[in-house]
mmCIF file of N, CA and C in Angstrom:
data_model
loop_
_atom_site.group_PDB
_atom_site.id
_atom_site.type_symbol
_atom_site.label_atom_id
_atom_site.label_comp_id
_atom_site.label_asym_id
_atom_site.label_seq_id
_atom_site.Cartn_x
_atom_site.Cartn_y
_atom_site.Cartn_z
ATOM 1 N N MET A 1 0.844 -1.203 -0.033
ATOM 2 C CA MET A 1 -0.008 -0.016 0.022
ATOM 3 C C MET A 1 0.847 1.286 -0.048
ATOM 4 N N MET A 2 0.349 2.280 -0.689
ATOM 5 C CA MET A 2 1.115 3.517 -0.815
ATOM 6 C C MET A 2 0.146 4.682 -0.549
ATOM 7 N N GLN A 3 0.620 5.741 0.179
ATOM 8 C CA GLN A 3 -0.180 6.893 0.482
ATOM 9 C C GLN A 3 0.716 8.137 0.259
ATOM 10 N N VAL A 4 0.153 9.219 -0.101
ATOM 11 C CA VAL A 4 0.773 10.460 -0.086
ATOM 12 C C VAL A 4 0.881 11.034 1.294
ATOM 13 N N ILE A 5 2.070 11.580 1.695
ATOM 14 C CA ILE A 5 2.261 12.259 2.845
ATOM 15 C C ILE A 5 1.663 13.649 2.742
ATOM 16 N N PRO A 6 0.682 14.058 3.630
ATOM 17 C CA PRO A 6 0.154 15.408 3.441
ATOM 18 C C PRO A 6 0.989 16.480 4.010
ATOM 19 N N ASP A 7 0.572 17.758 3.742
ATOM 20 C CA ASP A 7 1.141 18.942 4.369
ATOM 21 C C ASP A 7 2.531 19.247 4.008
ATOM 22 N N LEU A 8 2.939 18.891 2.854
ATOM 23 C CA LEU A 8 4.372 19.193 2.397
ATOM 24 C C LEU A 8 4.203 20.272 1.400
ATOM 25 N N PRO A 9 5.362 21.055 1.147
ATOM 26 C CA PRO A 9 5.351 22.086 0.057
ATOM 27 C C PRO A 9 5.063 21.525 -1.255
ATOM 28 N N GLY A 10 4.505 22.197 -2.229
ATOM 29 C CA GLY A 10 4.153 21.748 -3.492
ATOM 30 C C GLY A 10 5.192 21.161 -4.349
ATOM 31 N N ASN A 11 6.485 21.452 -4.129
ATOM 32 C CA ASN A 11 7.555 20.942 -4.875
ATOM 33 C C ASN A 11 8.082 19.650 -4.273
ATOM 34 N N VAL A 12 7.447 19.111 -3.121
ATOM 35 C CA VAL A 12 7.857 17.972 -2.391
ATOM 36 C C VAL A 12 6.777 16.991 -2.516
ATOM 37 N N VAL A 13 7.154 15.780 -3.057
ATOM 38 C CA VAL A 13 6.289 14.654 -3.084
ATOM 39 C C VAL A 13 6.624 13.688 -1.920
ATOM 40 N N GLY A 14 5.724 13.520 -1.046
ATOM 41 C CA GLY A 14 5.962 12.593 0.066
ATOM 42 C C GLY A 14 5.130 11.324 -0.124
ATOM 43 N N LEU A 15 5.796 10.164 -0.048
ATOM 44 C CA LEU A 15 5.187 8.895 -0.182
ATOM 45 C C LEU A 15 5.473 7.948 0.925
ATOM 46 N N VAL A 16 4.596 7.329 1.476
ATOM 47 C CA VAL A 16 4.783 6.322 2.556
ATOM 48 C C VAL A 16 4.232 5.015 2.060
ATOM 49 N N THR A 17 5.000 3.910 2.250
ATOM 50 C CA THR A 17 4.663 2.610 1.832
ATOM 51 C C THR A 17 4.578 1.688 3.041
ATOM 52 N N SER A 18 3.734 0.717 2.969
ATOM 53 C CA SER A 18 3.720 -0.403 3.938
ATOM 54 C C SER A 18 3.139 -1.607 3.274
ATOM 55 N N GLY A 19 3.434 -2.761 3.885
ATOM 56 C CA GLY A 19 2.904 -3.992 3.288
ATOM 57 C C GLY A 19 3.531 -4.377 1.905
ATOM 58 N N HIS A 20 2.682 -4.869 1.039
ATOM 59 C CA HIS A 20 3.070 -5.174 -0.280
ATOM 60 C C HIS A 20 2.855 -4.055 -1.261
ATOM 61 N N VAL A 21 3.869 -3.565 -1.997
ATOM 62 C CA VAL A 21 3.731 -2.398 -2.962
ATOM 63 C C VAL A 21 3.484 -2.997 -4.292
ATOM 64 N N THR A 22 2.428 -2.484 -4.962
ATOM 65 C CA THR A 22 2.117 -3.078 -6.323
ATOM 66 C C THR A 22 2.191 -1.961 -7.382
ATOM 67 N N ALA A 23 2.174 -2.376 -8.578
ATOM 68 C CA ALA A 23 2.133 -1.460 -9.735
ATOM 69 C C ALA A 23 0.982 -0.523 -9.599
ATOM 70 N N GLY A 24 -0.115 -1.017 -9.158
ATOM 71 C CA GLY A 24 -1.365 -0.194 -8.972
ATOM 72 C C GLY A 24 -1.146 0.973 -8.004
ATOM 73 N N ASP A 25 -0.284 0.670 -6.930
ATOM 74 C CA ASP A 25 0.082 1.794 -6.077
ATOM 75 C C ASP A 25 0.854 2.939 -6.720
ATOM 76 N N TYR A 26 1.808 2.487 -7.576
ATOM 77 C CA TYR A 26 2.500 3.603 -8.337
ATOM 78 C C TYR A 26 1.611 4.238 -9.296
ATOM 79 N N GLU A 27 0.751 3.522 -9.977
ATOM 80 C CA GLU A 27 -0.170 4.095 -10.988
ATOM 81 C C GLU A 27 -1.228 5.017 -10.403
ATOM 82 N N ARG A 28 -1.763 4.706 -9.209
ATOM 83 C CA ARG A 28 -2.844 5.508 -8.552
ATOM 84 C C ARG A 28 -2.223 6.612 -7.678
ATOM 85 N N VAL A 29 -1.127 6.440 -7.091
ATOM 86 C CA VAL A 29 -0.578 7.305 -6.060
ATOM 87 C C VAL A 29 0.760 8.062 -6.496
ATOM 88 N N ALA A 30 1.738 7.313 -6.681
ATOM 89 C CA ALA A 30 3.021 7.883 -6.903
ATOM 90 C C ALA A 30 3.199 8.665 -8.276
ATOM 91 N N ILE A 31 2.818 8.074 -9.339
ATOM 92 C CA ILE A 31 3.063 8.714 -10.673
ATOM 93 C C ILE A 31 2.181 10.028 -10.706
ATOM 94 N N PRO A 32 0.879 9.943 -10.380
ATOM 95 C CA PRO A 32 0.114 11.197 -10.479
ATOM 96 C C PRO A 32 0.652 12.315 -9.607
ATOM 97 N N ALA A 33 1.141 11.982 -8.367
ATOM 98 C CA ALA A 33 1.676 12.964 -7.422
ATOM 99 C C ALA A 33 2.940 13.535 -7.960
ATOM 100 N N VAL A 34 3.881 12.743 -8.609
ATOM 101 C CA VAL A 34 5.066 13.262 -9.205
ATOM 102 C C VAL A 34 4.795 14.101 -10.393
ATOM 103 N N GLU A 35 3.874 13.673 -11.232
ATOM 104 C CA GLU A 35 3.512 14.407 -12.498
ATOM 105 C C GLU A 35 2.961 15.656 -12.170
ATOM 106 N N ALA A 36 2.067 15.725 -11.102
ATOM 107 C CA ALA A 36 1.389 17.030 -10.660
ATOM 108 C C ALA A 36 2.457 17.994 -10.145
ATOM 109 N N ALA A 37 3.423 17.516 -9.392
ATOM 110 C CA ALA A 37 4.423 18.382 -8.828
ATOM 111 C C ALA A 37 5.333 18.857 -9.913
ATOM 112 N N LEU A 38 5.657 18.077 -10.860
ATOM 113 C CA LEU A 38 6.546 18.477 -11.978
ATOM 114 C C LEU A 38 5.770 19.450 -12.840
ATOM 115 N N ALA A 39 4.595 19.272 -13.109
ATOM 116 C CA ALA A 39 3.767 20.252 -13.895
ATOM 117 C C ALA A 39 3.755 21.616 -13.253
ATOM 118 N N ALA A 40 3.675 21.645 -11.880
ATOM 119 C CA ALA A 40 3.587 22.935 -11.259
ATOM 120 C C ALA A 40 4.951 23.501 -10.961
ATOM 121 N N HIS A 41 5.972 22.762 -10.737
ATOM 122 C CA HIS A 41 7.184 23.323 -10.272
ATOM 123 C C HIS A 41 8.456 23.019 -11.159
ATOM 124 N N GLY A 42 8.332 22.107 -12.121
ATOM 125 C CA GLY A 42 9.448 21.818 -13.046
ATOM 126 C C GLY A 42 10.455 20.808 -12.425
ATOM 127 N N ARG A 43 10.856 20.996 -11.175
ATOM 128 C CA ARG A 43 11.659 20.085 -10.483
ATOM 129 C C ARG A 43 11.010 19.624 -9.179
ATOM 130 N N VAL A 44 11.387 18.412 -8.681
ATOM 131 C CA VAL A 44 10.621 17.917 -7.513
ATOM 132 C C VAL A 44 11.663 17.243 -6.615
ATOM 133 N N ARG A 45 11.178 17.351 -5.312
ATOM 134 C CA ARG A 45 12.005 16.691 -4.270
ATOM 135 C C ARG A 45 11.017 15.465 -3.782
ATOM 136 N N LEU A 46 11.670 14.410 -3.426
ATOM 137 C CA LEU A 46 10.922 13.200 -3.015
ATOM 138 C C LEU A 46 11.334 12.703 -1.617
ATOM 139 N N LEU A 47 10.325 12.597 -0.810
ATOM 140 C CA LEU A 47 10.412 12.066 0.571
ATOM 141 C C LEU A 47 9.698 10.692 0.462
ATOM 142 N N PHE A 48 10.502 9.565 0.562
ATOM 143 C CA PHE A 48 9.983 8.208 0.429
ATOM 144 C C PHE A 48 10.223 7.413 1.658
ATOM 145 N N GLN A 49 9.135 7.003 2.284
ATOM 146 C CA GLN A 49 9.299 6.224 3.562
ATOM 147 C C GLN A 49 8.731 4.838 3.319
ATOM 148 N N VAL A 50 9.524 3.792 3.780
ATOM 149 C CA VAL A 50 9.129 2.474 3.725
ATOM 150 C C VAL A 50 8.999 1.999 5.203
ATOM 151 N N ARG A 51 7.723 1.651 5.587
ATOM 152 C CA ARG A 51 7.549 1.199 6.983
ATOM 153 C C ARG A 51 7.582 -0.371 6.964
ATOM 154 N N GLU A 52 6.509 -0.935 7.559
ATOM 155 C CA GLU A 52 6.344 -2.338 7.621
ATOM 156 C C GLU A 52 6.308 -2.861 6.163
ATOM 157 N N PHE A 53 7.159 -3.760 5.768
ATOM 158 C CA PHE A 53 7.364 -3.940 4.335
ATOM 159 C C PHE A 53 7.328 -5.499 3.980
ATOM 160 N N ASP A 54 6.516 -5.861 3.024
ATOM 161 C CA ASP A 54 6.426 -7.247 2.626
ATOM 162 C C ASP A 54 6.891 -7.436 1.225
ATOM 163 N N GLY A 55 7.332 -6.398 0.524
ATOM 164 C CA GLY A 55 8.008 -6.578 -0.810
ATOM 165 C C GLY A 55 7.307 -5.671 -1.824
ATOM 166 N N PHE A 56 8.035 -5.593 -2.990
ATOM 167 C CA PHE A 56 7.508 -4.977 -4.223
ATOM 168 C C PHE A 56 7.060 -5.977 -5.195
ATOM 169 N N ALA A 57 5.934 -5.723 -5.764
ATOM 170 C CA ALA A 57 5.560 -6.604 -6.909
ATOM 171 C C ALA A 57 6.370 -6.238 -8.084
ATOM 172 N N PRO A 58 6.694 -7.213 -9.099
ATOM 173 C CA PRO A 58 7.515 -6.927 -10.130
ATOM 174 C C PRO A 58 7.075 -5.675 -10.897
ATOM 175 N N GLY A 59 5.828 -5.436 -11.118
ATOM 176 C CA GLY A 59 5.382 -4.269 -11.856
ATOM 177 C C GLY A 59 5.635 -3.054 -11.089
ATOM 178 N N ALA A 60 5.711 -3.084 -9.735
ATOM 179 C CA ALA A 60 5.974 -1.938 -8.910
ATOM 180 C C ALA A 60 7.415 -1.450 -9.124
ATOM 181 N N VAL A 61 8.303 -2.505 -9.194
ATOM 182 C CA VAL A 61 9.739 -2.197 -9.478
ATOM 183 C C VAL A 61 9.896 -1.596 -10.796
ATOM 184 N N TRP A 62 9.197 -2.037 -11.839
ATOM 185 C CA TRP A 62 9.275 -1.498 -13.162
ATOM 186 C C TRP A 62 8.800 -0.034 -13.227
ATOM 187 N N ASP A 63 7.559 0.194 -12.527
ATOM 188 C CA ASP A 63 7.057 1.489 -12.490
ATOM 189 C C ASP A 63 8.046 2.510 -11.724
ATOM 190 N N ASP A 64 8.608 2.029 -10.613
ATOM 191 C CA ASP A 64 9.531 2.767 -9.922
ATOM 192 C C ASP A 64 10.758 3.259 -10.777
ATOM 193 N N LEU A 65 11.280 2.249 -11.539
ATOM 194 C CA LEU A 65 12.418 2.560 -12.349
ATOM 195 C C LEU A 65 11.978 3.506 -13.525
ATOM 196 N N LYS A 66 10.868 3.366 -14.119
ATOM 197 C CA LYS A 66 10.339 4.260 -15.188
ATOM 198 C C LYS A 66 10.213 5.632 -14.613
ATOM 199 N N MET A 67 9.614 5.727 -13.456
ATOM 200 C CA MET A 67 9.368 7.010 -12.953
ATOM 201 C C MET A 67 10.716 7.736 -12.585
ATOM 202 N N GLY A 68 11.579 7.007 -11.972
ATOM 203 C CA GLY A 68 12.875 7.588 -11.575
ATOM 204 C C GLY A 68 13.718 8.035 -12.857
ATOM 205 N N MET A 69 13.765 7.107 -13.833
ATOM 206 C CA MET A 69 14.586 7.470 -15.018
ATOM 207 C C MET A 69 13.901 8.376 -15.945
ATOM 208 N N GLY A 70 12.607 8.311 -16.005
ATOM 209 C CA GLY A 70 11.828 9.154 -16.923
ATOM 210 C C GLY A 70 11.939 10.654 -16.569
ATOM 211 N N HIS A 71 12.199 10.905 -15.366
ATOM 212 C CA HIS A 71 12.358 12.322 -14.858
ATOM 213 C C HIS A 71 13.735 12.503 -14.279
ATOM 214 N N PHE A 72 14.723 11.829 -14.741
ATOM 215 C CA PHE A 72 16.104 11.805 -14.235
ATOM 216 C C PHE A 72 16.591 13.130 -13.749
ATOM 217 N N THR A 73 16.480 14.084 -14.649
ATOM 218 C CA THR A 73 17.019 15.497 -14.346
ATOM 219 C C THR A 73 16.129 16.337 -13.612
ATOM 220 N N ALA A 74 14.944 15.836 -13.325
ATOM 221 C CA ALA A 74 13.924 16.778 -12.609
ATOM 222 C C ALA A 74 14.005 16.575 -11.122
ATOM 223 N N TRP A 75 14.762 15.543 -10.625
ATOM 224 C CA TRP A 75 14.859 15.292 -9.169
ATOM 225 C C TRP A 75 15.836 16.384 -8.569
ATOM 226 N N GLU A 76 15.374 17.047 -7.524
ATOM 227 C CA GLU A 76 16.140 18.096 -6.876
ATOM 228 C C GLU A 76 16.864 17.489 -5.570
ATOM 229 N N LYS A 77 16.068 16.640 -4.874
ATOM 230 C CA LYS A 77 16.636 16.068 -3.591
ATOM 231 C C LYS A 77 15.740 14.810 -3.417
ATOM 232 N N ILE A 78 16.350 13.796 -2.803
ATOM 233 C CA ILE A 78 15.604 12.556 -2.485
ATOM 234 C C ILE A 78 16.042 12.140 -1.010
ATOM 235 N N ALA A 79 15.038 11.904 -0.182
ATOM 236 C CA ALA A 79 15.211 11.391 1.122
ATOM 237 C C ALA A 79 14.500 10.056 1.160
ATOM 238 N N VAL A 80 15.273 8.990 1.563
ATOM 239 C CA VAL A 80 14.659 7.668 1.695
ATOM 240 C C VAL A 80 14.717 7.325 3.139
ATOM 241 N N VAL A 81 13.565 7.007 3.674
ATOM 242 C CA VAL A 81 13.402 6.704 5.181
ATOM 243 C C VAL A 81 12.934 5.274 5.269
ATOM 244 N N THR A 82 13.802 4.471 5.843
ATOM 245 C CA THR A 82 13.509 3.045 5.992
ATOM 246 C C THR A 82 14.531 2.386 6.983
ATOM 247 N N ASP A 83 14.065 1.276 7.555
ATOM 248 C CA ASP A 83 14.942 0.391 8.350
ATOM 249 C C ASP A 83 15.152 -0.905 7.610
ATOM 250 N N VAL A 84 14.659 -1.063 6.439
ATOM 251 C CA VAL A 84 14.900 -2.296 5.590
ATOM 252 C C VAL A 84 16.260 -2.246 4.969
ATOM 253 N N ASP A 85 17.101 -3.219 5.455
ATOM 254 C CA ASP A 85 18.502 -3.227 5.109
ATOM 255 C C ASP A 85 18.763 -3.257 3.596
ATOM 256 N N TRP A 86 18.094 -4.076 2.830
ATOM 257 C CA TRP A 86 18.399 -4.161 1.389
ATOM 258 C C TRP A 86 17.908 -2.900 0.648
ATOM 259 N N ILE A 87 16.951 -2.193 1.161
ATOM 260 C CA ILE A 87 16.590 -0.917 0.575
ATOM 261 C C ILE A 87 17.629 0.124 0.911
ATOM 262 N N ARG A 88 18.197 0.148 2.098
ATOM 263 C CA ARG A 88 19.220 1.064 2.543
ATOM 264 C C ARG A 88 20.462 0.779 1.629
ATOM 265 N N ALA A 89 20.770 -0.433 1.459
ATOM 266 C CA ALA A 89 22.031 -0.783 0.656
ATOM 267 C C ALA A 89 21.805 -0.393 -0.878
ATOM 268 N N SER A 90 20.619 -0.678 -1.343
ATOM 269 C CA SER A 90 20.322 -0.283 -2.748
ATOM 270 C C SER A 90 20.368 1.145 -2.948
ATOM 271 N N THR A 91 19.808 1.877 -2.010
ATOM 272 C CA THR A 91 19.791 3.396 -2.052
ATOM 273 C C THR A 91 21.257 3.978 -2.044
ATOM 274 N N ARG A 92 22.090 3.336 -1.221
ATOM 275 C CA ARG A 92 23.571 3.857 -1.190
ATOM 276 C C ARG A 92 24.205 3.518 -2.565
ATOM 277 N N LEU A 93 23.834 2.399 -3.222
ATOM 278 C CA LEU A 93 24.470 2.011 -4.394
ATOM 279 C C LEU A 93 24.039 2.943 -5.544
ATOM 280 N N PHE A 94 22.756 3.214 -5.670
ATOM 281 C CA PHE A 94 22.204 4.097 -6.734
ATOM 282 C C PHE A 94 22.312 5.603 -6.416
ATOM 283 N N ALA A 95 22.559 5.922 -5.175
ATOM 284 C CA ALA A 95 22.638 7.400 -4.958
ATOM 285 C C ALA A 95 23.801 8.029 -5.687
ATOM 286 N N VAL A 96 24.875 7.264 -5.944
ATOM 287 C CA VAL A 96 26.045 7.896 -6.647
ATOM 288 C C VAL A 96 25.772 8.078 -8.139
ATOM 289 N N LEU A 97 24.672 7.551 -8.568
ATOM 290 C CA LEU A 97 24.316 7.707 -10.072
ATOM 291 C C LEU A 97 23.267 8.803 -10.136
ATOM 292 N N MET A 98 22.665 9.237 -9.176
ATOM 293 C CA MET A 98 21.662 10.276 -9.221
ATOM 294 C C MET A 98 22.235 11.646 -9.354
ATOM 295 N N PRO A 99 21.526 12.656 -10.082
ATOM 296 C CA PRO A 99 21.975 13.897 -10.380
ATOM 297 C C PRO A 99 21.613 14.945 -9.238
ATOM 298 N N CYS A 100 21.233 14.350 -8.049
ATOM 299 C CA CYS A 100 20.878 15.237 -6.942
ATOM 300 C C CYS A 100 21.299 14.555 -5.601
ATOM 301 N N PRO A 101 21.215 15.306 -4.502
ATOM 302 C CA PRO A 101 21.551 14.698 -3.257
ATOM 303 C C PRO A 101 20.547 13.674 -2.891
ATOM 304 N N VAL A 102 20.970 12.586 -2.376
ATOM 305 C CA VAL A 102 20.197 11.498 -1.809
ATOM 306 C C VAL A 102 20.613 11.168 -0.403
ATOM 307 N N LYS A 103 19.711 11.172 0.511
ATOM 308 C CA LYS A 103 20.035 11.011 1.981
ATOM 309 C C LYS A 103 19.253 9.902 2.490
ATOM 310 N N LEU A 104 19.790 9.028 3.335
ATOM 311 C CA LEU A 104 19.114 7.923 4.015
ATOM 312 C C LEU A 104 18.826 8.338 5.430
ATOM 313 N N PHE A 105 17.679 8.008 5.925
ATOM 314 C CA PHE A 105 17.266 8.161 7.261
ATOM 315 C C PHE A 105 16.639 6.873 7.818
ATOM 316 N N ALA A 106 16.666 6.660 9.096
ATOM 317 C CA ALA A 106 15.960 5.530 9.722
ATOM 318 C C ALA A 106 14.510 5.915 9.923
ATOM 319 N N ASN A 107 13.627 5.059 10.088
ATOM 320 C CA ASN A 107 12.236 5.408 10.366
ATOM 321 C C ASN A 107 12.080 6.315 11.554
ATOM 322 N N ALA A 108 12.904 6.092 12.535
ATOM 323 C CA ALA A 108 12.814 6.988 13.827
ATOM 324 C C ALA A 108 13.308 8.432 13.528
ATOM 325 N N GLU A 109 13.818 8.618 12.320
ATOM 326 C CA GLU A 109 14.381 9.978 11.960
ATOM 327 C C GLU A 109 13.485 10.631 10.949
ATOM 328 N N MET A 110 12.234 10.190 10.845
ATOM 329 C CA MET A 110 11.277 10.824 9.860
ATOM 330 C C MET A 110 11.093 12.335 9.835
ATOM 331 N N ALA A 111 11.062 12.821 11.151
ATOM 332 C CA ALA A 111 10.922 14.243 11.225
ATOM 333 C C ALA A 111 12.129 14.997 10.661
ATOM 334 N N ALA A 112 13.331 14.390 10.979
ATOM 335 C CA ALA A 112 14.668 15.040 10.402
ATOM 336 C C ALA A 112 14.703 14.907 8.849
ATOM 337 N N ALA A 113 14.165 13.831 8.374
ATOM 338 C CA ALA A 113 14.054 13.659 6.829
ATOM 339 C C ALA A 113 13.098 14.650 6.225
ATOM 340 N N ALA A 114 11.937 14.876 6.847
ATOM 341 C CA ALA A 114 11.014 15.916 6.380
ATOM 342 C C ALA A 114 11.620 17.270 6.370
ATOM 343 N N GLU A 115 12.446 17.558 7.471
ATOM 344 C CA GLU A 115 12.967 18.876 7.546
ATOM 345 C C GLU A 115 14.056 19.086 6.535
ATOM 346 N N TRP A 116 14.922 18.053 6.323
ATOM 347 C CA TRP A 116 15.927 18.054 5.304
ATOM 348 C C TRP A 116 15.427 18.194 3.867
ATOM 349 N N ILE A 117 14.330 17.593 3.572
ATOM 350 C CA ILE A 117 13.893 17.593 2.222
ATOM 351 C C ILE A 117 13.220 18.998 1.827
ATOM 352 N N VAL A 118 12.797 19.699 2.801
ATOM 353 C CA VAL A 118 12.020 20.924 2.563
ATOM 354 C C VAL A 118 13.122 22.195 2.564
ATOM 355 N N VAL A 119 14.227 22.009 3.278
ATOM 356 C CA VAL A 119 15.243 23.081 3.393
ATOM 357 C C VAL A 119 15.978 23.224 2.023
ATOM 358 N N ALA A 120 16.203 24.509 1.665
ATOM 359 C CA ALA A 120 16.837 24.767 0.450
ATOM 360 C C ALA A 120 18.220 24.132 0.368
#
């Protein structure tokens, strides 16, 4: 399941996931939120939190990749908030390839992540 995190500035897309994440989650929640922020602001910041996690469906992985690469130069900052070890390791690996700052936070640091993503 995926939900938008409310009360963030318009150039920040906040997404929180839990359980099993599907392609439908991306198609109903993530992609429309990112597209709307891009249309309004041109560049976007992403706050992505993974809580209790049961995995990504193959279609969700594909949609995530398409969304990330399809707007590769539009990312301004990315904060990933999770305690899932393999997601933390993957984020570290791919962060060096991103054209923007990417920072990892533990779930207990969600407030710090939200502050970091909105600060210029």
